């Protein structure tokens, strides 16, 4: 099993496997057909309130990650996270994000929870 994080703006690669967009909003300037997104589980992404709080610079990445993990424990998000775990058991998965710093984003939290970070 191989899970990785890539920016959605990067061109698809043959070894991407299942491409999962993990942003709540569709990335600006990316045509849907060009993104080659296989799945877009919006409820797996941070809530609008949490996303705005973090992007406003009001808290640390560690606090953001803690709050996001709490959101992921909610039933609907937990079910979607389990689905992505199932995908990883079947083959390669690429988590796609528009974040300029994926290593300090929700994508890295997901990567860690999927046992890859």
Tab-separated table of N, CA, C and O in Angstrom:
chain	number	residue	atom	x	y	z
A	1	UNK	N	0.841	-1.174	0.000
A	1	UNK	CA	0.000	0.000	0.000
A	1	UNK	C	0.885	1.235	0.000
A	1	UNK	O	1.824	1.333	0.749
A	2	UNK	N	0.548	2.158	-0.863
A	2	UNK	CA	1.289	3.393	-0.953
A	2	UNK	C	0.302	4.553	-1.011
A	2	UNK	O	-0.545	4.603	-1.892
A	3	UNK	N	0.413	5.443	-0.051
A	3	UNK	CA	-0.422	6.638	-0.024
A	3	UNK	C	0.513	7.822	-0.046
A	3	UNK	O	1.499	7.859	0.690
A	4	UNK	N	0.192	8.781	-0.889
A	4	UNK	CA	1.012	9.981	-0.933
A	4	UNK	C	0.125	11.197	-1.124
A	4	UNK	O	-1.044	11.080	-1.490
A	5	UNK	N	0.711	12.355	-0.873
A	5	UNK	CA	0.023	13.625	-1.047
A	5	UNK	C	0.690	14.362	-2.194
A	5	UNK	O	1.924	14.430	-2.264
A	6	UNK	N	-0.142	14.886	-3.084
A	6	UNK	CA	0.364	15.696	-4.197
A	6	UNK	C	-0.538	16.907	-4.361
A	6	UNK	O	-1.708	16.866	-3.995
A	7	UNK	N	0.006	17.943	-4.942
A	7	UNK	CA	-0.813	19.108	-5.259
A	7	UNK	C	-1.666	18.786	-6.474
A	7	UNK	O	-1.213	18.166	-7.423
A	8	UNK	N	-2.901	19.208	-6.442
A	8	UNK	CA	-3.838	18.938	-7.527
A	8	UNK	C	-3.406	19.643	-8.807
A	8	UNK	O	-3.790	19.253	-9.903
A	9	UNK	N	-2.563	20.651	-8.690
A	9	UNK	CA	-2.084	21.396	-9.852
A	9	UNK	C	-1.001	20.644	-10.619
A	9	UNK	O	-0.684	20.988	-11.752
A	10	UNK	N	-0.408	19.635	-9.995
A	10	UNK	CA	0.613	18.830	-10.676
A	10	UNK	C	-0.061	17.856	-11.635
A	10	UNK	O	-1.136	17.330	-11.326
A	11	UNK	N	0.556	17.583	-12.766
A	11	UNK	CA	-0.067	16.644	-13.711
A	11	UNK	C	-0.130	15.233	-13.121
A	11	UNK	O	0.738	14.834	-12.335
A	12	UNK	N	-1.158	14.480	-13.493
A	12	UNK	CA	-1.273	13.099	-13.013
A	12	UNK	C	-0.069	12.262	-13.441
A	12	UNK	O	0.535	12.518	-14.481
A	13	UNK	N	0.261	11.275	-12.606
A	13	UNK	CA	1.346	10.353	-12.916
A	13	UNK	C	0.779	8.940	-12.976
A	13	UNK	O	-0.214	8.636	-12.307
A	14	UNK	N	1.412	8.068	-13.747
A	14	UNK	CA	0.893	6.703	-13.907
A	14	UNK	C	0.754	5.930	-12.600
A	14	UNK	O	-0.134	5.088	-12.472
A	15	UNK	N	1.602	6.211	-11.614
A	15	UNK	CA	1.550	5.457	-10.359
A	15	UNK	C	0.712	6.139	-9.272
A	15	UNK	O	0.810	5.795	-8.106
A	16	UNK	N	-0.139	7.082	-9.662
A	16	UNK	CA	-0.998	7.761	-8.685
A	16	UNK	C	-2.037	6.830	-8.075
A	16	UNK	O	-2.476	7.050	-6.954
A	17	UNK	N	-2.455	5.837	-8.803
A	17	UNK	CA	-3.535	4.980	-8.302
A	17	UNK	C	-4.839	5.747	-8.266
A	17	UNK	O	-5.121	6.560	-9.145
A	18	UNK	N	-5.614	5.540	-7.205
A	18	UNK	CA	-6.879	6.253	-7.048
A	18	UNK	C	-6.554	7.672	-6.577
A	18	UNK	O	-5.867	7.859	-5.574
A	19	UNK	N	-7.053	8.649	-7.311
A	19	UNK	CA	-6.795	10.055	-6.985
A	19	UNK	C	-7.999	10.611	-6.221
A	19	UNK	O	-9.101	10.650	-6.732
A	20	UNK	N	-7.732	11.023	-4.962
A	20	UNK	CA	-8.787	11.479	-4.066
A	20	UNK	C	-8.547	12.944	-3.714
A	20	UNK	O	-7.543	13.277	-3.078
A	21	UNK	N	-9.460	13.817	-4.134
A	21	UNK	CA	-9.371	15.229	-3.779
A	21	UNK	C	-9.831	15.378	-2.339
A	21	UNK	O	-10.945	14.971	-1.992
A	22	UNK	N	-8.975	15.942	-1.492
A	22	UNK	CA	-9.293	16.060	-0.071
A	22	UNK	C	-9.497	17.518	0.345
A	22	UNK	O	-9.300	17.863	1.502
A	23	UNK	N	-9.896	18.368	-0.601
A	23	UNK	CA	-10.254	19.752	-0.315
A	23	UNK	C	-11.768	19.908	-0.412
A	23	UNK	O	-12.404	19.282	-1.258
A	24	UNK	N	-12.332	20.740	0.439
A	24	UNK	CA	-13.785	20.950	0.424
A	24	UNK	C	-14.213	21.749	-0.801
A	24	UNK	O	-15.270	21.530	-1.369
A	25	UNK	N	-13.374	22.686	-1.228
A	25	UNK	CA	-13.681	23.532	-2.384
A	25	UNK	C	-12.892	23.052	-3.594
A	25	UNK	O	-11.740	22.629	-3.461
A	26	UNK	N	-13.517	23.158	-4.761
A	26	UNK	CA	-12.797	22.791	-5.979
A	26	UNK	C	-11.665	23.797	-6.189
A	26	UNK	O	-11.859	25.002	-6.044
A	27	UNK	N	-10.454	23.326	-6.519
A	27	UNK	CA	-9.313	24.232	-6.671
A	27	UNK	C	-9.485	25.197	-7.849
A	27	UNK	O	-9.925	24.802	-8.922
A	28	UNK	N	-9.110	26.423	-7.620
A	28	UNK	CA	-9.219	27.458	-8.648
A	28	UNK	C	-8.325	27.144	-9.836
A	28	UNK	O	-7.181	26.713	-9.677
A	29	UNK	N	-8.865	27.389	-11.011
A	29	UNK	CA	-8.081	27.276	-12.228
A	29	UNK	C	-7.831	25.861	-12.714
A	29	UNK	O	-7.054	25.669	-13.636
A	30	UNK	N	-8.468	24.873	-12.104
A	30	UNK	CA	-8.267	23.476	-12.515
A	30	UNK	C	-9.561	22.957	-13.139
A	30	UNK	O	-10.605	22.934	-12.480
A	31	UNK	N	-9.469	22.560	-14.400
A	31	UNK	CA	-10.633	21.969	-15.056
A	31	UNK	C	-10.874	20.578	-14.481
A	31	UNK	O	-9.924	19.836	-14.216
A	32	UNK	N	-12.131	20.224	-14.285
A	32	UNK	CA	-12.441	18.935	-13.670
A	32	UNK	C	-11.886	17.762	-14.468
A	32	UNK	O	-11.380	16.808	-13.896
A	33	UNK	N	-11.936	17.831	-15.779
A	33	UNK	CA	-11.410	16.720	-16.574
A	33	UNK	C	-9.890	16.660	-16.530
A	33	UNK	O	-9.301	15.591	-16.603
A	34	UNK	N	-9.222	17.792	-16.347
A	34	UNK	CA	-7.759	17.818	-16.295
A	34	UNK	C	-7.222	17.308	-14.955
A	34	UNK	O	-6.085	16.853	-14.872
A	35	UNK	N	-8.033	17.387	-13.914
A	35	UNK	CA	-7.584	16.983	-12.578
A	35	UNK	C	-7.536	15.473	-12.410
A	35	UNK	O	-6.829	14.966	-11.547
A	36	UNK	N	-8.317	14.753	-13.197
A	36	UNK	CA	-8.368	13.293	-13.114
A	36	UNK	C	-8.644	12.829	-11.679
A	36	UNK	O	-7.950	11.959	-11.146
A	37	UNK	N	-9.658	13.425	-11.058
A	37	UNK	CA	-10.054	13.065	-9.702
A	37	UNK	C	-11.008	11.880	-9.774
A	37	UNK	O	-11.996	11.913	-10.505
A	38	UNK	N	-10.690	10.836	-9.026
A	38	UNK	CA	-11.550	9.656	-8.977
A	38	UNK	C	-12.621	9.776	-7.901
A	38	UNK	O	-13.736	9.286	-8.068
A	39	UNK	N	-12.265	10.397	-6.773
A	39	UNK	CA	-13.210	10.544	-5.664
A	39	UNK	C	-13.008	11.912	-5.022
A	39	UNK	O	-11.896	12.427	-4.984
A	40	UNK	N	-14.120	12.449	-4.512
A	40	UNK	CA	-14.080	13.751	-3.841
A	40	UNK	C	-14.985	13.704	-2.618
A	40	UNK	O	-16.107	14.185	-2.645
A	41	UNK	N	-14.506	13.114	-1.519
A	41	UNK	CA	-15.313	12.998	-0.299
A	41	UNK	C	-15.281	14.289	0.521
A	41	UNK	O	-14.494	14.441	1.453
A	42	UNK	N	-16.141	15.227	0.188
A	42	UNK	CA	-16.115	16.551	0.808
A	42	UNK	C	-16.255	16.509	2.322
A	42	UNK	O	-15.680	17.330	3.027
A	43	UNK	N	-17.012	15.548	2.831
A	43	UNK	CA	-17.228	15.474	4.282
A	43	UNK	C	-16.011	14.941	5.032
A	43	UNK	O	-16.007	14.908	6.256
A	44	UNK	N	-14.981	14.544	4.313
A	44	UNK	CA	-13.729	14.104	4.926
A	44	UNK	C	-12.811	15.298	5.195
A	44	UNK	O	-11.848	15.194	5.931
A	45	UNK	N	-13.144	16.422	4.619
A	45	UNK	CA	-12.300	17.610	4.707
A	45	UNK	C	-12.620	18.412	5.971
A	45	UNK	O	-13.682	18.230	6.570
A	46	UNK	N	-11.721	19.300	6.371
A	46	UNK	CA	-12.014	20.125	7.548
A	46	UNK	C	-13.270	20.975	7.329
A	46	UNK	O	-13.553	21.404	6.213
A	47	UNK	N	-13.987	21.214	8.412
A	47	UNK	CA	-15.176	22.056	8.332
A	47	UNK	C	-14.789	23.460	7.870
A	47	UNK	O	-13.632	23.882	7.995
A	48	UNK	N	-15.768	24.171	7.363
A	48	UNK	CA	-15.519	25.540	6.915
A	48	UNK	C	-14.994	26.387	8.064
A	48	UNK	O	-14.044	27.154	7.895
A	49	UNK	N	-15.579	26.242	9.236
A	49	UNK	CA	-15.132	27.015	10.394
A	49	UNK	C	-13.687	26.724	10.763
A	49	UNK	O	-12.908	27.651	11.025
A	50	UNK	N	-13.324	25.459	10.781
A	50	UNK	CA	-11.948	25.091	11.127
A	50	UNK	C	-10.976	25.571	10.059
A	50	UNK	O	-9.907	26.100	10.364
A	51	UNK	N	-11.367	25.409	8.810
A	51	UNK	CA	-10.506	25.848	7.708
A	51	UNK	C	-10.262	27.356	7.789
A	51	UNK	O	-9.127	27.820	7.685
A	52	UNK	N	-11.318	28.117	8.019
A	52	UNK	CA	-11.171	29.586	8.114
A	52	UNK	C	-10.329	29.983	9.321
A	52	UNK	O	-9.511	30.898	9.246
A	53	UNK	N	-10.540	29.300	10.438
A	53	UNK	CA	-9.770	29.584	11.648
A	53	UNK	C	-8.272	29.381	11.381
A	53	UNK	O	-7.457	30.225	11.727
A	54	UNK	N	-7.938	28.275	10.760
A	54	UNK	CA	-6.527	27.963	10.505
A	54	UNK	C	-5.921	28.927	9.493
A	54	UNK	O	-4.821	29.442	9.693
A	55	UNK	N	-6.625	29.213	8.416
A	55	UNK	CA	-6.084	30.097	7.380
A	55	UNK	C	-5.990	31.547	7.846
A	55	UNK	O	-5.225	32.320	7.277
A	56	UNK	N	-6.737	31.914	8.882
A	56	UNK	CA	-6.647	33.260	9.436
A	56	UNK	C	-5.408	33.412	10.318
A	56	UNK	O	-5.096	34.511	10.768
A	57	UNK	N	-4.702	32.305	10.548
A	57	UNK	CA	-3.488	32.356	11.358
A	57	UNK	C	-3.749	32.459	12.845
A	57	UNK	O	-2.889	32.907	13.595
A	58	UNK	N	-4.925	32.026	13.268
A	58	UNK	CA	-5.286	32.159	14.678
A	58	UNK	C	-4.746	31.041	15.569
A	58	UNK	O	-4.845	31.123	16.780
A	59	UNK	N	-4.206	29.998	14.968
A	59	UNK	CA	-3.720	28.895	15.786
A	59	UNK	C	-2.575	28.162	15.114
A	59	UNK	O	-2.276	28.383	13.939
A	60	UNK	N	-1.966	27.288	15.859
A	60	UNK	CA	-0.828	26.524	15.352
A	60	UNK	C	-1.302	25.340	14.514
A	60	UNK	O	-2.461	24.924	14.596
A	61	UNK	N	-0.376	24.798	13.758
A	61	UNK	CA	-0.691	23.602	12.977
A	61	UNK	C	-1.063	22.451	13.916
A	61	UNK	O	-1.982	21.685	13.633
A	62	UNK	N	-0.371	22.334	15.040
A	62	UNK	CA	-0.644	21.261	15.985
A	62	UNK	C	-2.076	21.343	16.512
A	62	UNK	O	-2.765	20.330	16.645
A	63	UNK	N	-2.541	22.565	16.824
A	63	UNK	CA	-3.907	22.742	17.300
A	63	UNK	C	-4.904	22.444	16.183
A	63	UNK	O	-5.944	21.828	16.406
A	64	UNK	N	-4.583	22.887	14.973
A	64	UNK	CA	-5.432	22.581	13.824
A	64	UNK	C	-5.561	21.067	13.654
A	64	UNK	O	-6.662	20.542	13.484
A	65	UNK	N	-4.435	20.363	13.704
A	65	UNK	CA	-4.444	18.908	13.524
A	65	UNK	C	-5.282	18.237	14.606
A	65	UNK	O	-6.056	17.318	14.318
A	66	UNK	N	-5.167	18.706	15.841
A	66	UNK	CA	-5.953	18.140	16.942
A	66	UNK	C	-7.449	18.340	16.695
A	66	UNK	O	-8.247	17.418	16.832
A	67	UNK	N	-7.825	19.551	16.296
A	67	UNK	CA	-9.246	19.839	16.042
A	67	UNK	C	-9.759	19.052	14.837
A	67	UNK	O	-10.897	18.580	14.837
A	68	UNK	N	-8.918	18.920	13.824
A	68	UNK	CA	-9.326	18.180	12.631
A	68	UNK	C	-9.521	16.696	12.957
A	68	UNK	O	-10.481	16.075	12.521
A	69	UNK	N	-8.627	16.147	13.752
A	69	UNK	CA	-8.782	14.749	14.161
A	69	UNK	C	-10.092	14.548	14.926
A	69	UNK	O	-10.755	13.512	14.768
A	70	UNK	N	-10.478	15.525	15.734
A	70	UNK	CA	-11.754	15.439	16.448
A	70	UNK	C	-12.912	15.433	15.450
A	70	UNK	O	-13.875	14.677	15.614
A	71	UNK	N	-12.829	16.246	14.400
A	71	UNK	CA	-13.873	16.242	13.372
A	71	UNK	C	-13.910	14.896	12.642
A	71	UNK	O	-14.984	14.397	12.303
A	72	UNK	N	-12.743	14.315	12.417
A	72	UNK	CA	-12.681	13.031	11.720
A	72	UNK	C	-13.240	11.876	12.547
A	72	UNK	O	-13.533	10.810	12.008
A	73	UNK	N	-13.396	12.093	13.842
A	73	UNK	CA	-13.979	11.065	14.703
A	73	UNK	C	-15.506	11.047	14.607
A	73	UNK	O	-16.140	10.081	15.046
A	74	UNK	N	-16.089	12.087	14.030
A	74	UNK	CA	-17.550	12.126	13.847
A	74	UNK	C	-17.950	11.025	12.868
A	74	UNK	O	-17.200	10.704	11.940
A	75	UNK	N	-19.130	10.442	13.038
A	75	UNK	CA	-19.517	9.245	12.264
A	75	UNK	C	-19.372	9.353	10.744
A	75	UNK	O	-18.797	8.457	10.121
A	76	UNK	N	-19.870	10.425	10.142
A	76	UNK	CA	-19.809	10.509	8.679
A	76	UNK	C	-18.370	10.611	8.181
A	76	UNK	O	-17.976	9.932	7.232
A	77	UNK	N	-17.571	11.438	8.843
A	77	UNK	CA	-16.169	11.584	8.453
A	77	UNK	C	-15.407	10.288	8.720
A	77	UNK	O	-14.563	9.875	7.908
A	78	UNK	N	-15.686	9.635	9.831
A	78	UNK	CA	-15.009	8.374	10.160
A	78	UNK	C	-15.314	7.307	9.113
A	78	UNK	O	-14.429	6.535	8.725
A	79	UNK	N	-16.550	7.290	8.631
A	79	UNK	CA	-16.924	6.337	7.591
A	79	UNK	C	-16.157	6.606	6.289
A	79	UNK	O	-15.681	5.680	5.637
A	80	UNK	N	-16.021	7.878	5.946
A	80	UNK	CA	-15.268	8.229	4.733
A	80	UNK	C	-13.785	7.902	4.886
A	80	UNK	O	-13.148	7.436	3.944
A	81	UNK	N	-13.239	8.145	6.075
A	81	UNK	CA	-11.841	7.800	6.321
A	81	UNK	C	-11.643	6.291	6.204
A	81	UNK	O	-10.658	5.829	5.615
A	82	UNK	N	-12.582	5.512	6.707
A	82	UNK	CA	-12.512	4.059	6.566
A	82	UNK	C	-12.554	3.655	5.089
A	82	UNK	O	-11.870	2.716	4.679
A	83	UNK	N	-13.362	4.351	4.319
A	83	UNK	CA	-13.430	4.063	2.873
A	83	UNK	C	-12.076	4.300	2.213
A	83	UNK	O	-11.620	3.476	1.409
A	84	UNK	N	-11.415	5.387	2.562
A	84	UNK	CA	-10.090	5.661	1.983
A	84	UNK	C	-9.101	4.595	2.453
A	84	UNK	O	-8.256	4.147	1.683
A	85	UNK	N	-9.221	4.148	3.697
A	85	UNK	CA	-8.371	3.045	4.177
A	85	UNK	C	-8.581	1.797	3.324
A	85	UNK	O	-7.634	1.095	2.998
A	86	UNK	N	-9.835	1.528	2.978
A	86	UNK	CA	-10.136	0.378	2.121
A	86	UNK	C	-9.485	0.541	0.748
A	86	UNK	O	-8.961	-0.421	0.183
A	87	UNK	N	-9.524	1.749	0.222
A	87	UNK	CA	-8.871	2.004	-1.068
A	87	UNK	C	-7.374	1.731	-0.983
A	87	UNK	O	-6.792	1.164	-1.906
A	88	UNK	N	-6.755	2.114	0.141
A	88	UNK	CA	-5.316	1.898	0.287
A	88	UNK	C	-4.982	0.419	0.386
A	88	UNK	O	-3.899	0.000	-0.005
A	89	UNK	N	-5.920	-0.363	0.904
A	89	UNK	CA	-5.701	-1.810	0.995
A	89	UNK	C	-5.735	-2.454	-0.389
A	89	UNK	O	-5.157	-3.518	-0.594
A	90	UNK	N	-6.406	-1.795	-1.322
A	90	UNK	CA	-6.540	-2.330	-2.678
A	90	UNK	C	-5.421	-1.874	-3.615
A	90	UNK	O	-5.221	-2.478	-4.667
A	91	UNK	N	-4.709	-0.798	-3.257
A	91	UNK	CA	-3.650	-0.309	-4.140
A	91	UNK	C	-3.225	1.099	-3.780
A	91	UNK	O	-3.517	1.600	-2.697
A	92	UNK	N	-2.530	1.729	-4.694
A	92	UNK	CA	-1.997	3.069	-4.471
A	92	UNK	C	-3.119	4.104	-4.423
A	92	UNK	O	-4.112	4.007	-5.140
A	93	UNK	N	-2.916	5.107	-3.563
A	93	UNK	CA	-3.862	6.209	-3.419
A	93	UNK	C	-3.062	7.503	-3.354
A	93	UNK	O	-2.045	7.582	-2.667
A	94	UNK	N	-3.536	8.506	-4.080
A	94	UNK	CA	-2.933	9.827	-4.029
A	94	UNK	C	-3.967	10.806	-3.497
A	94	UNK	O	-5.059	10.929	-4.062
A	95	UNK	N	-3.618	11.452	-2.380
A	95	UNK	CA	-4.470	12.489	-1.811
A	95	UNK	C	-4.098	13.803	-2.479
A	95	UNK	O	-2.933	14.208	-2.451
A	96	UNK	N	-5.070	14.449	-3.076
A	96	UNK	CA	-4.828	15.684	-3.814
A	96	UNK	C	-5.308	16.889	-3.025
A	96	UNK	O	-6.411	16.876	-2.466
A	97	UNK	N	-4.491	17.932	-2.994
A	97	UNK	CA	-4.850	19.159	-2.310
A	97	UNK	C	-4.318	20.359	-3.076
A	97	UNK	O	-3.311	20.251	-3.781
A	98	UNK	N	-4.986	21.479	-2.919
A	98	UNK	CA	-4.517	22.726	-3.528
A	98	UNK	C	-3.590	23.478	-2.578
A	98	UNK	O	-3.012	24.489	-2.947
A	99	UNK	N	-3.420	22.973	-1.385
A	99	UNK	CA	-2.607	23.641	-0.376
A	99	UNK	C	-1.195	23.913	-0.881
A	99	UNK	O	-0.558	23.050	-1.480
A	100	UNK	N	-0.721	25.120	-0.603
A	100	UNK	CA	0.647	25.484	-0.986
A	100	UNK	C	1.673	24.773	-0.110
A	100	UNK	O	2.818	24.611	-0.513
A	101	UNK	N	1.269	24.378	1.075
A	101	UNK	CA	2.151	23.670	2.014
A	101	UNK	C	1.460	22.385	2.479
A	101	UNK	O	0.968	22.315	3.613
A	102	UNK	N	1.433	21.364	1.633
A	102	UNK	CA	0.744	20.126	2.017
A	102	UNK	C	1.241	19.512	3.314
A	102	UNK	O	0.480	18.872	4.029
A	103	UNK	N	2.514	19.742	3.647
A	103	UNK	CA	3.073	19.154	4.863
A	103	UNK	C	2.505	19.796	6.130
A	103	UNK	O	2.629	19.238	7.213
A	104	UNK	N	1.886	20.961	6.021
A	104	UNK	CA	1.231	21.609	7.154
A	104	UNK	C	-0.234	21.849	6.828
A	104	UNK	O	-0.771	22.925	7.057
A	105	UNK	N	-0.868	20.845	6.284
A	105	UNK	CA	-2.269	20.945	5.910
A	105	UNK	C	-3.033	19.725	6.426
A	105	UNK	O	-2.440	18.791	6.970
A	106	UNK	N	-4.307	19.732	6.183
A	106	UNK	CA	-5.146	18.596	6.568
A	106	UNK	C	-4.719	17.316	5.845
A	106	UNK	O	-4.888	16.224	6.366
A	107	UNK	N	-4.127	17.453	4.659
A	107	UNK	CA	-3.691	16.277	3.905
A	107	UNK	C	-2.630	15.493	4.672
A	107	UNK	O	-2.630	14.259	4.656
A	108	UNK	N	-1.748	16.193	5.374
A	108	UNK	CA	-0.721	15.474	6.137
A	108	UNK	C	-1.333	14.782	7.355
A	108	UNK	O	-0.849	13.730	7.767
A	109	UNK	N	-2.403	15.350	7.907
A	109	UNK	CA	-3.103	14.685	9.004
A	109	UNK	C	-3.726	13.387	8.487
A	109	UNK	O	-3.591	12.330	9.117
A	110	UNK	N	-4.374	13.464	7.331
A	110	UNK	CA	-4.953	12.267	6.740
A	110	UNK	C	-3.886	11.223	6.442
A	110	UNK	O	-4.070	10.030	6.716
A	111	UNK	N	-2.772	11.664	5.905
A	111	UNK	CA	-1.681	10.740	5.572
A	111	UNK	C	-1.218	10.003	6.830
A	111	UNK	O	-1.041	8.783	6.813
A	112	UNK	N	-1.079	10.720	7.922
A	112	UNK	CA	-0.647	10.108	9.186
A	112	UNK	C	-1.700	9.118	9.694
A	112	UNK	O	-1.374	8.011	10.123
A	113	UNK	N	-2.972	9.501	9.610
A	113	UNK	CA	-4.041	8.611	10.086
A	113	UNK	C	-4.192	7.374	9.209
A	113	UNK	O	-4.689	6.350	9.667
A	114	UNK	N	-3.741	7.480	7.977
A	114	UNK	CA	-3.766	6.317	7.085
A	114	UNK	C	-2.504	5.464	7.258
A	114	UNK	O	-2.278	4.515	6.508
A	115	UNK	N	-1.660	5.826	8.233
A	115	UNK	CA	-0.472	5.042	8.540
A	115	UNK	C	0.699	5.306	7.640
A	115	UNK	O	1.615	4.494	7.559
A	116	UNK	N	0.707	6.464	6.972
A	116	UNK	CA	1.782	6.761	6.016
A	116	UNK	C	2.615	7.974	6.435
A	116	UNK	O	3.525	8.336	5.713
A	117	UNK	N	2.273	8.606	7.503
A	117	UNK	CA	3.007	9.823	7.855
A	117	UNK	C	3.625	9.782	9.205
A	117	UNK	O	3.465	8.949	10.004
